[in-house]
Short mmCIF file of C-alpha atoms in Angstrom, two decimals:
data_model
loop_
_atom_site.label_atom_id
_atom_site.label_comp_id
_atom_site.label_asym_id
_atom_site.label_seq_id
_atom_site.Cartn_x
_atom_site.Cartn_y
_atom_site.Cartn_z
CA MET A 5 102.50 112.83 122.14
CA ILE A 6 102.71 116.75 123.12
CA GLU A 7 105.50 116.70 120.22
CA ASP A 8 102.87 115.10 117.83
CA GLU A 9 100.42 117.72 118.62
CA ARG A 10 102.63 120.55 118.37
CA GLN A 11 104.06 118.91 114.91
CA GLN A 12 100.16 118.59 114.04
CA HIS A 13 99.27 122.30 114.81
CA ALA A 14 102.28 123.48 113.17
CA HIS A 15 101.35 121.75 109.88
CA LEU A 16 97.79 122.98 110.10
CA ASP A 17 99.10 126.64 110.71
CA ALA A 18 101.17 126.49 107.77
CA LEU A 19 98.49 125.11 105.67
CA MET A 20 96.14 127.68 106.46
CA ARG A 21 98.41 130.40 105.60
CA ALA A 22 99.58 128.82 102.03
CA TYR A 23 95.74 127.99 101.23
CA ASP A 24 95.03 131.56 102.05
CA GLU A 25 98.04 133.13 99.95
CA ALA A 26 97.05 131.05 97.03
CA LEU A 27 93.10 131.71 97.14
CA ALA A 28 94.50 135.74 97.43
CA THR A 29 96.85 134.75 94.13
CA HIS A 30 93.76 133.30 92.33
CA ASP A 31 91.25 135.60 93.23
CA ILE A 32 89.02 132.89 94.81
CA ASP A 33 86.99 133.38 98.65
CA GLY A 34 87.28 129.68 98.75
CA VAL A 35 87.83 126.35 97.88
CA LEU A 36 85.65 123.01 98.58
CA LEU A 37 87.64 119.88 98.54
CA TYR A 38 85.76 116.77 97.83
CA SER A 39 87.17 113.49 99.32
CA GLY A 40 85.38 111.63 96.42
CA GLN A 41 83.49 108.36 95.88
CA PRO A 42 84.07 104.68 95.34
CA ALA A 43 83.39 103.11 91.99
CA ARG A 44 80.70 101.13 91.48
CA HIS A 45 81.38 98.02 89.29
CA PHE A 46 79.22 97.98 86.17
CA GLY A 47 76.31 96.05 86.63
CA ASP A 48 76.93 94.99 90.36
CA ASP A 49 75.95 96.36 93.38
CA GLN A 50 79.43 96.32 94.93
CA HIS A 51 82.25 98.87 94.91
CA ALA A 52 86.01 99.34 94.18
CA SER A 53 88.73 99.93 96.59
CA PHE A 54 88.54 103.66 97.36
CA VAL A 55 91.10 106.27 97.96
CA ALA A 56 90.31 109.61 99.12
CA PHE A 57 91.46 112.97 97.19
CA GLY A 58 95.01 113.57 97.72
CA HIS A 59 94.28 117.23 98.73
CA PHE A 60 91.37 116.38 101.18
CA VAL A 61 94.09 113.71 102.65
CA HIS A 62 96.65 116.56 103.28
CA TRP A 63 94.43 118.71 105.24
CA THR A 64 92.60 115.70 107.26
CA GLY A 65 95.05 112.25 106.79
CA GLN A 66 91.83 110.38 106.67
CA ALA A 67 92.31 108.58 102.89
CA GLN A 68 88.99 106.36 103.25
CA LEU A 69 86.57 108.91 103.87
CA ALA A 70 84.10 108.79 101.19
CA HIS A 71 81.25 111.49 100.07
CA SER A 72 82.76 114.07 102.12
CA TRP A 73 83.66 117.88 101.44
CA LEU A 74 86.05 120.60 103.27
CA LEU A 75 85.62 124.09 102.97
CA VAL A 76 88.68 126.38 103.23
CA ARG A 77 88.09 129.95 103.63
CA PRO A 78 90.53 132.69 104.87
CA GLY A 79 89.73 134.01 108.28
CA GLU A 80 87.71 130.70 109.35
CA PRO A 81 88.14 127.40 110.41
CA PRO A 82 87.79 124.80 107.80
CA THR A 83 84.41 123.42 107.76
CA LEU A 84 84.33 119.12 107.45
CA TYR A 85 80.97 118.05 105.79
CA LEU A 86 81.15 114.51 107.06
CA TYR A 87 79.41 111.78 105.48
CA ALA A 88 77.87 109.89 108.43
CA PRO A 89 74.37 108.41 107.88
CA ALA A 90 72.54 106.29 110.19
CA ASP A 91 73.14 102.90 108.34
CA VAL A 92 72.35 99.24 109.22
CA TRP A 93 74.66 98.04 106.85
CA HIS A 94 77.70 99.94 107.85
CA LEU A 95 79.23 101.63 110.47
CA PRO A 96 79.32 105.32 110.42
CA ALA A 97 82.07 107.22 109.60
CA ARG A 98 84.27 108.25 112.94
CA LEU A 99 86.54 110.90 113.36
CA PRO A 100 89.84 110.21 115.15
CA ASP A 101 90.92 111.76 118.19
CA GLU A 102 93.37 113.97 116.91
CA PRO A 103 94.21 118.10 117.38
CA TRP A 104 93.09 118.30 113.58
CA VAL A 105 89.40 117.67 114.89
CA GLU A 106 89.48 120.19 117.44
CA ARG A 107 90.31 122.89 114.98
CA PHE A 108 87.63 122.05 112.50
CA ARG A 109 84.09 122.51 111.99
CA VAL A 110 82.47 119.69 111.64
CA GLU A 111 78.71 118.98 110.04
CA ALA A 112 77.39 115.26 109.49
CA HIS A 113 75.06 114.59 106.81
CA ALA A 114 73.10 111.82 105.55
CA THR A 115 73.36 112.30 101.62
CA HIS A 116 75.67 112.45 99.24
CA GLU A 117 74.96 116.15 97.96
CA PRO A 118 77.29 118.78 98.18
CA PRO A 119 77.32 121.58 100.94
CA ALA A 120 75.48 124.97 99.75
CA LEU A 121 78.12 127.33 99.40
CA PRO A 122 78.23 131.27 100.29
CA SER A 123 78.12 133.77 97.98
CA GLY A 124 81.59 134.76 96.30
CA ARG A 125 84.05 133.20 93.93
CA PHE A 126 84.61 129.73 94.76
CA ALA A 127 86.50 126.78 93.32
CA VAL A 128 85.71 123.05 93.81
CA LEU A 129 88.51 120.16 93.69
CA GLY A 130 88.26 116.45 93.21
CA GLU A 131 85.99 114.38 90.81
CA VAL A 132 83.32 117.21 90.69
CA SER A 133 82.26 117.57 87.01
CA ASP A 134 81.72 121.15 85.82
CA ASP A 135 78.04 120.99 85.53
CA ILE A 136 77.86 120.02 89.15
CA ALA A 137 80.20 122.75 90.13
CA ARG A 138 78.12 125.25 88.07
CA ASP A 139 75.15 124.09 89.72
CA MET A 140 76.72 125.16 92.93
CA GLY A 141 78.09 128.58 91.99
CA ALA A 142 81.84 127.55 91.63
CA LYS A 143 84.46 126.28 89.15
CA ALA A 144 85.27 123.00 88.81
CA ASN A 145 89.21 122.31 89.26
CA PRO A 146 90.60 125.51 87.75
CA PRO A 147 94.16 124.92 86.60
CA GLY A 148 96.13 127.62 87.98
CA LEU A 149 94.92 126.79 91.67
CA VAL A 150 95.35 123.08 91.30
CA ALA A 151 98.91 123.59 90.30
CA SER A 152 99.28 126.14 93.18
CA LEU A 153 98.09 123.40 95.64
CA ASN A 154 99.81 120.37 94.27
CA GLU A 155 103.29 122.43 94.79
CA LEU A 156 102.35 123.25 98.63
CA ARG A 157 102.56 119.21 99.17
CA VAL A 158 106.49 119.02 97.64
CA ARG A 159 108.28 119.96 100.49
CA LYS A 160 107.22 118.16 103.78
CA SER A 161 106.27 119.90 107.16
CA ASP A 162 107.79 118.05 110.33
CA TYR A 163 104.54 116.74 111.03
CA GLU A 164 104.28 114.78 107.66
CA VAL A 165 108.03 113.42 107.99
CA SER A 166 106.78 111.87 110.88
CA CYS A 167 103.85 110.35 109.74
CA LEU A 168 105.97 109.24 106.47
CA ARG A 169 108.94 107.70 109.26
CA ASP A 170 105.97 105.87 111.13
CA ALA A 171 104.31 104.69 107.70
CA ASN A 172 108.03 103.24 106.74
CA HIS A 173 108.24 101.63 110.27
CA ARG A 174 105.42 99.68 109.55
CA ALA A 175 106.16 98.48 106.16
CA MET A 176 109.29 97.09 107.06
CA ALA A 177 107.69 95.29 110.12
CA GLY A 178 105.76 93.69 107.35
CA HIS A 179 109.24 93.33 105.07
CA LEU A 180 110.28 91.21 107.75
CA ALA A 181 107.40 89.01 108.30
CA ALA A 182 107.36 88.44 104.67
CA ARG A 183 111.04 87.33 104.44
CA GLU A 184 110.25 84.80 107.25
CA ALA A 185 107.46 83.35 105.15
CA PHE A 186 109.40 83.07 102.14
CA ASP A 187 112.52 81.71 103.91
CA ASP A 188 109.73 78.97 105.33
CA GLY A 189 109.10 77.73 101.79
CA GLY A 190 105.62 79.66 101.19
CA ALA A 191 104.03 80.61 98.36
CA GLU A 192 103.42 83.79 97.15
CA PHE A 193 99.96 84.09 98.72
CA ASP A 194 101.15 83.21 101.82
CA ILE A 195 104.02 85.70 101.89
CA GLN A 196 101.14 88.51 101.15
CA LEU A 197 99.38 87.09 104.30
CA ALA A 198 102.36 87.53 106.30
CA TYR A 199 103.37 90.76 105.29
CA LEU A 200 99.20 91.63 106.11
CA ARG A 201 99.82 90.14 109.32
CA GLY A 202 103.32 92.17 110.05
CA VAL A 203 102.23 95.51 108.79
CA ARG A 204 98.91 95.26 110.67
CA GLN A 205 96.71 96.54 107.79
CA ARG A 206 93.73 95.45 105.41
CA GLU A 207 94.86 94.92 101.49
CA SER A 208 92.17 97.98 100.86
CA GLU A 209 94.25 99.97 103.29
CA LEU A 210 97.32 100.03 101.88
CA PRO A 211 98.80 102.82 99.57
CA TYR A 212 98.92 99.91 96.45
CA PRO A 213 98.88 96.34 95.49
CA THR A 214 101.42 94.83 97.14
CA ILE A 215 104.02 92.96 94.68
CA VAL A 216 105.27 89.63 95.74
CA GLY A 217 107.49 88.09 92.93
CA LEU A 218 109.10 84.88 93.52
CA ASN A 219 111.39 83.81 90.78
CA ALA A 220 110.63 84.90 87.16
CA HIS A 221 107.46 86.89 88.66
CA GLY A 222 110.28 89.40 90.20
CA GLY A 223 110.99 90.49 86.54
CA VAL A 224 107.01 91.83 86.27
CA LEU A 225 107.65 95.37 87.17
CA HIS A 226 104.19 95.51 88.49
CA TYR A 227 103.79 91.74 88.96
CA GLN A 228 99.77 91.50 89.94
CA HIS A 229 98.85 88.15 91.09
CA CYS A 230 99.83 85.36 94.21
CA ASP A 231 100.27 82.19 93.59
CA LEU A 232 98.83 79.74 95.94
CA VAL A 233 101.08 76.99 95.45
CA ALA A 234 105.09 77.51 95.99
CA PRO A 235 107.20 76.66 93.35
CA ALA A 236 109.73 73.75 93.44
CA ALA A 237 112.71 75.79 93.48
CA ARG A 238 113.11 78.89 95.80
CA ARG A 239 115.38 81.24 93.98
CA SER A 240 114.26 84.66 94.58
CA LEU A 241 111.71 87.06 96.27
CA LEU A 242 111.35 90.44 95.04
CA LEU A 243 108.59 92.08 97.54
CA ASP A 244 107.52 95.66 96.49
CA ALA A 245 104.82 96.54 99.60
CA GLY A 246 104.16 99.52 101.64
CA ALA A 247 101.79 100.65 103.95
CA ARG A 248 99.61 104.13 105.32
CA TYR A 249 100.18 106.16 108.32
CA ARG A 250 97.42 109.32 108.65
CA GLY A 251 97.35 109.17 105.05
CA TYR A 252 100.85 109.25 104.26
CA CYS A 253 102.44 106.34 102.51
CA ALA A 254 105.63 103.92 102.40
CA ASP A 255 106.53 102.47 99.47
CA ILE A 256 109.69 99.99 100.12
CA THR A 257 110.99 97.55 97.80
CA ARG A 258 113.59 94.79 98.96
CA THR A 259 114.85 91.58 97.01
CA TRP A 260 116.41 88.52 98.51
CA SER A 261 117.99 85.40 97.45
CA GLY A 262 116.64 81.68 98.03
CA ARG A 263 118.44 78.82 98.37
CA ASP A 264 118.03 77.49 95.28
CA SER A 265 119.43 80.64 93.43
CA VAL A 266 122.79 80.39 91.27
CA ALA A 267 125.94 81.81 92.68
CA GLU A 268 125.61 84.80 90.35
CA PHE A 269 122.69 86.22 91.49
CA THR A 270 122.96 87.14 95.44
CA PRO A 271 126.30 89.63 93.97
CA LEU A 272 123.79 90.94 91.56
CA VAL A 273 121.43 92.07 94.58
CA ASP A 274 124.70 93.56 96.56
CA GLY A 275 125.47 95.84 93.70
CA VAL A 276 122.29 96.85 93.28
CA THR A 277 122.19 97.61 97.14
CA ALA A 278 125.54 99.34 96.64
CA LEU A 279 124.32 101.36 93.79
CA GLN A 280 121.46 102.47 95.49
CA HIS A 281 123.07 103.57 98.87
CA GLY A 282 125.43 105.50 96.42
CA LEU A 283 122.97 107.71 95.09
CA ILE A 284 121.10 108.08 98.27
CA ALA A 285 124.50 109.65 99.56
CA GLN A 286 124.23 111.89 96.78
CA LEU A 287 120.83 113.49 97.60
CA ALA A 288 121.05 117.15 98.47
CA PRO A 289 118.75 120.18 97.66
CA GLY A 290 119.84 121.63 94.03
CA VAL A 291 120.76 118.34 92.72
CA SER A 292 118.73 117.23 89.41
CA TYR A 293 117.10 114.13 89.54
CA VAL A 294 117.25 113.41 86.07
CA ASP A 295 121.31 113.52 86.63
CA LEU A 296 120.99 111.12 89.26
CA HIS A 297 118.68 108.85 87.21
CA ARG A 298 121.37 108.74 84.39
CA HIS A 299 123.75 108.23 87.35
CA MET A 300 122.01 104.96 88.02
CA HIS A 301 122.58 103.98 84.36
CA GLU A 302 126.00 104.71 84.84
CA GLY A 303 126.45 102.40 88.03
CA LEU A 304 124.26 99.73 86.17
CA ALA A 305 126.66 99.83 83.18
CA VAL A 306 129.69 99.19 85.58
CA LEU A 307 127.60 96.46 87.46
CA LEU A 308 126.93 94.66 84.25
CA VAL A 309 130.35 94.51 83.11
CA GLU A 310 131.97 93.80 86.80
CA GLN A 311 129.43 90.77 87.40
CA GLY A 312 130.32 89.52 83.70
CA LEU A 313 127.06 89.77 82.28
CA VAL A 314 128.27 92.12 79.61
CA ASN A 315 132.12 92.11 77.99
CA ALA A 316 132.35 95.38 76.94
CA SER A 317 133.29 98.92 78.30
CA THR A 318 131.02 100.43 80.61
CA GLU A 319 130.76 103.28 77.94
CA ALA A 320 130.07 100.94 75.18
CA VAL A 321 127.07 99.57 77.37
CA LEU A 322 125.59 102.94 77.91
CA GLU A 323 125.88 103.79 74.62
CA SER A 324 124.02 100.91 73.43
CA GLY A 325 121.00 101.20 75.55
CA LEU A 326 121.56 97.88 77.37
CA THR A 327 121.27 99.33 80.84
CA ARG A 328 117.41 100.31 79.68
CA ALA A 329 116.70 96.90 78.94
CA PHE A 330 117.80 96.11 82.06
CA CYS A 331 116.20 98.53 83.67
CA PRO A 332 113.25 100.12 82.02
CA HIS A 333 112.13 102.28 84.94
CA GLY A 334 112.73 105.44 86.64
CA LEU A 335 114.81 105.95 89.86
CA GLY A 336 111.96 107.30 91.53
CA HIS A 337 109.40 109.57 92.28
CA LEU A 338 107.96 112.23 94.77
CA LEU A 339 106.28 110.44 97.89
CA GLY A 340 103.47 111.86 100.36
CA VAL A 341 99.46 111.17 100.70
CA GLN A 342 99.59 109.46 96.88
CA VAL A 343 102.43 107.10 96.49
CA HIS A 344 103.23 108.85 92.94
CA ASP A 345 102.84 112.02 94.43
CA VAL A 346 101.65 115.04 92.32
CA ALA A 347 104.16 117.76 90.79
CA GLY A 348 107.10 115.52 89.77
CA HIS A 349 107.04 117.16 86.18
CA VAL A 350 106.51 120.95 87.16
CA ASP A 351 108.73 122.99 89.27
CA ALA A 352 108.08 125.40 91.36
CA THR A 353 107.82 128.18 89.00
CA GLY A 354 105.05 126.26 86.92
CA ARG A 355 107.60 125.02 84.27
CA ARG A 356 107.08 121.62 83.02
CA ARG A 357 110.03 119.38 82.99
CA PRO A 358 109.15 116.45 80.77
CA PRO A 359 111.21 113.55 81.04
CA PRO A 360 114.20 112.83 78.74
CA ALA A 361 112.94 111.12 75.27
CA GLU A 362 115.50 108.31 76.14
CA HIS A 363 113.71 108.01 79.81
CA PRO A 364 110.25 108.44 79.37
CA THR A 365 109.02 106.88 82.45
CA LEU A 366 111.29 108.72 84.96
CA ARG A 367 108.42 110.30 87.04
CA LEU A 368 110.32 112.99 88.56
CA THR A 369 112.56 115.30 86.67
CA ARG A 370 112.87 118.57 89.03
CA GLU A 371 115.61 119.55 91.21
CA LEU A 372 115.53 118.48 94.84
CA GLU A 373 115.17 121.02 97.33
CA ALA A 374 115.31 120.85 101.08
CA GLY A 375 111.58 119.03 102.67
CA MET A 376 111.03 116.81 99.35
CA VAL A 377 110.80 112.86 100.17
CA VAL A 378 111.66 110.78 97.25
CA THR A 379 111.93 107.02 96.52
CA MET A 380 115.55 105.68 95.30
CA GLU A 381 114.83 102.15 93.39
CA PRO A 382 117.58 101.16 91.24
CA GLY A 383 116.59 97.71 89.63
CA LEU A 384 118.24 95.20 87.24
CA TYR A 385 115.73 92.52 85.52
CA ILE A 386 116.06 89.95 82.96
CA ILE A 387 112.85 91.05 80.74
CA PRO A 388 113.39 88.41 77.97
CA MET A 389 111.01 90.95 76.10
CA LEU A 390 113.02 93.98 76.42
CA LEU A 391 116.30 91.78 75.95
CA GLU A 392 115.27 90.03 72.60
CA ALA A 393 116.12 93.46 70.83
CA HIS A 394 119.72 93.19 71.82
CA ARG A 395 119.91 89.34 70.96
CA HIS A 396 122.30 90.00 68.45
CA ARG A 397 124.94 91.45 70.45
CA PRO A 398 127.83 89.08 71.12
CA GLU A 399 129.23 91.44 73.91
CA VAL A 400 126.47 90.08 76.14
CA ASN A 401 126.81 86.75 77.73
CA TRP A 402 123.75 85.17 76.97
CA ASP A 403 124.41 82.06 78.83
CA ARG A 404 124.59 83.94 81.98
CA VAL A 405 121.88 86.30 81.38
CA ASP A 406 119.70 83.29 80.41
CA GLN A 407 120.74 81.41 83.69
CA LEU A 408 119.53 84.19 85.49
CA ALA A 409 116.07 84.54 83.82
CA ASP A 410 114.09 82.22 86.38
CA HIS A 411 115.29 85.04 89.15
CA GLY A 412 113.19 87.58 87.83
CA GLY A 413 115.06 90.87 89.30
CA ILE A 414 116.40 93.00 91.41
CA ARG A 415 114.84 96.18 92.99
CA ILE A 416 116.00 98.04 96.20
CA GLU A 417 113.62 100.63 97.61
CA ASP A 418 114.00 103.14 100.34
CA ASN A 419 111.97 106.28 101.03
CA VAL A 420 114.72 109.69 101.55
CA LEU A 421 113.99 113.07 102.96
CA VAL A 422 116.07 115.86 101.25
CA THR A 423 117.64 117.97 103.73
CA ALA A 424 120.41 120.58 103.48
CA ALA A 425 122.32 118.56 106.25
CA GLY A 426 122.74 115.30 103.91
CA PRO A 427 120.14 112.45 103.02
CA ASP A 428 117.44 111.11 106.37
CA ASN A 429 116.78 107.57 105.25
CA LEU A 430 113.04 106.94 106.46
CA THR A 431 113.31 103.53 106.11
CA HIS A 432 114.16 101.47 108.83
CA GLN A 433 117.07 99.24 107.76
CA GLU A 434 116.67 95.69 108.37
CA PRO A 435 119.74 93.70 110.10
#
């Protein structure tokens, strides 16, 4: 507990210094961070699930605190304008018993109105219109300041790493519970409920909708349903599920064979897992993440040839673009208070680094730095709509590929801290 408090105070101290520098650089006297508000469904009185603005969460760890504002000025304690009205319909917002609360000025308010700003040059960040900011005497989301504050979130403090590690620990408890439900023959819905019990969080508290893909559904990259009835054959489960701790996210994926999987499937799962471990071992400051993504495709080419899915040289497989049909997504992304965290395509100098033309979905194109936390998630899928363009290729063993189609796909994903001493895998490795 003492170490946790020390880390949290150090995190706040560093954040205050960094904000002071950023505000001075952009000639701004202070910044007001708006947590945001849940969107109301059209023609209804119900709201969608809500997640607070990332920069607000960076200070407070409160990912579900709506209609609240945080004023940050050099030389002053941050002021939190907490939306906490007297309400017979809802429980008012409550702040945790944590060190950051003691260091903030906290003012409870009962309306959605933004606070009055003192005289000076101020910026307002978050989901705030130019008109509202102008009425407040401030600028809304000035790009230069936003870019500077995004960059502050790229390298994690010791406190942030501890939060991410805890989020991973919680998420892995959910994964193990979900695997038991899969082994017991549960439907996707049963597996989802088991995950929620294991992780001890509501669906609305998770950092993203859980992907529970049985059999062919594992080949839909962001599969969004949960079947209520278990399939007659239990061939595979792809589970992509995370957790939050103090606003910080875990993003973990596992793939398991079922009792009805074909013999060829498990070696592919093992091969993708080994490929992932090898890629993680290469994580170090100065390494290009784009190069790591290309290494993933090189490893997939080797795996496709070794497992008899393609009868060609690995060079020919890469040249043909087949690996992109078997894995259309990027190797991973930055992770923090957002799952797909900010600044993945812009380096510390502000230079934009777009993904390569042949890999347009890659979310991280920077060179790695100590303190970054990244996901590492190679995959191999049987996606008919992508493979159809290659049906004319005789080197593909289509009988074997088609036999695997009702197994969906494979993705293995861990969350890893980059350090000068080597990669630090924050994801608890299950037995």
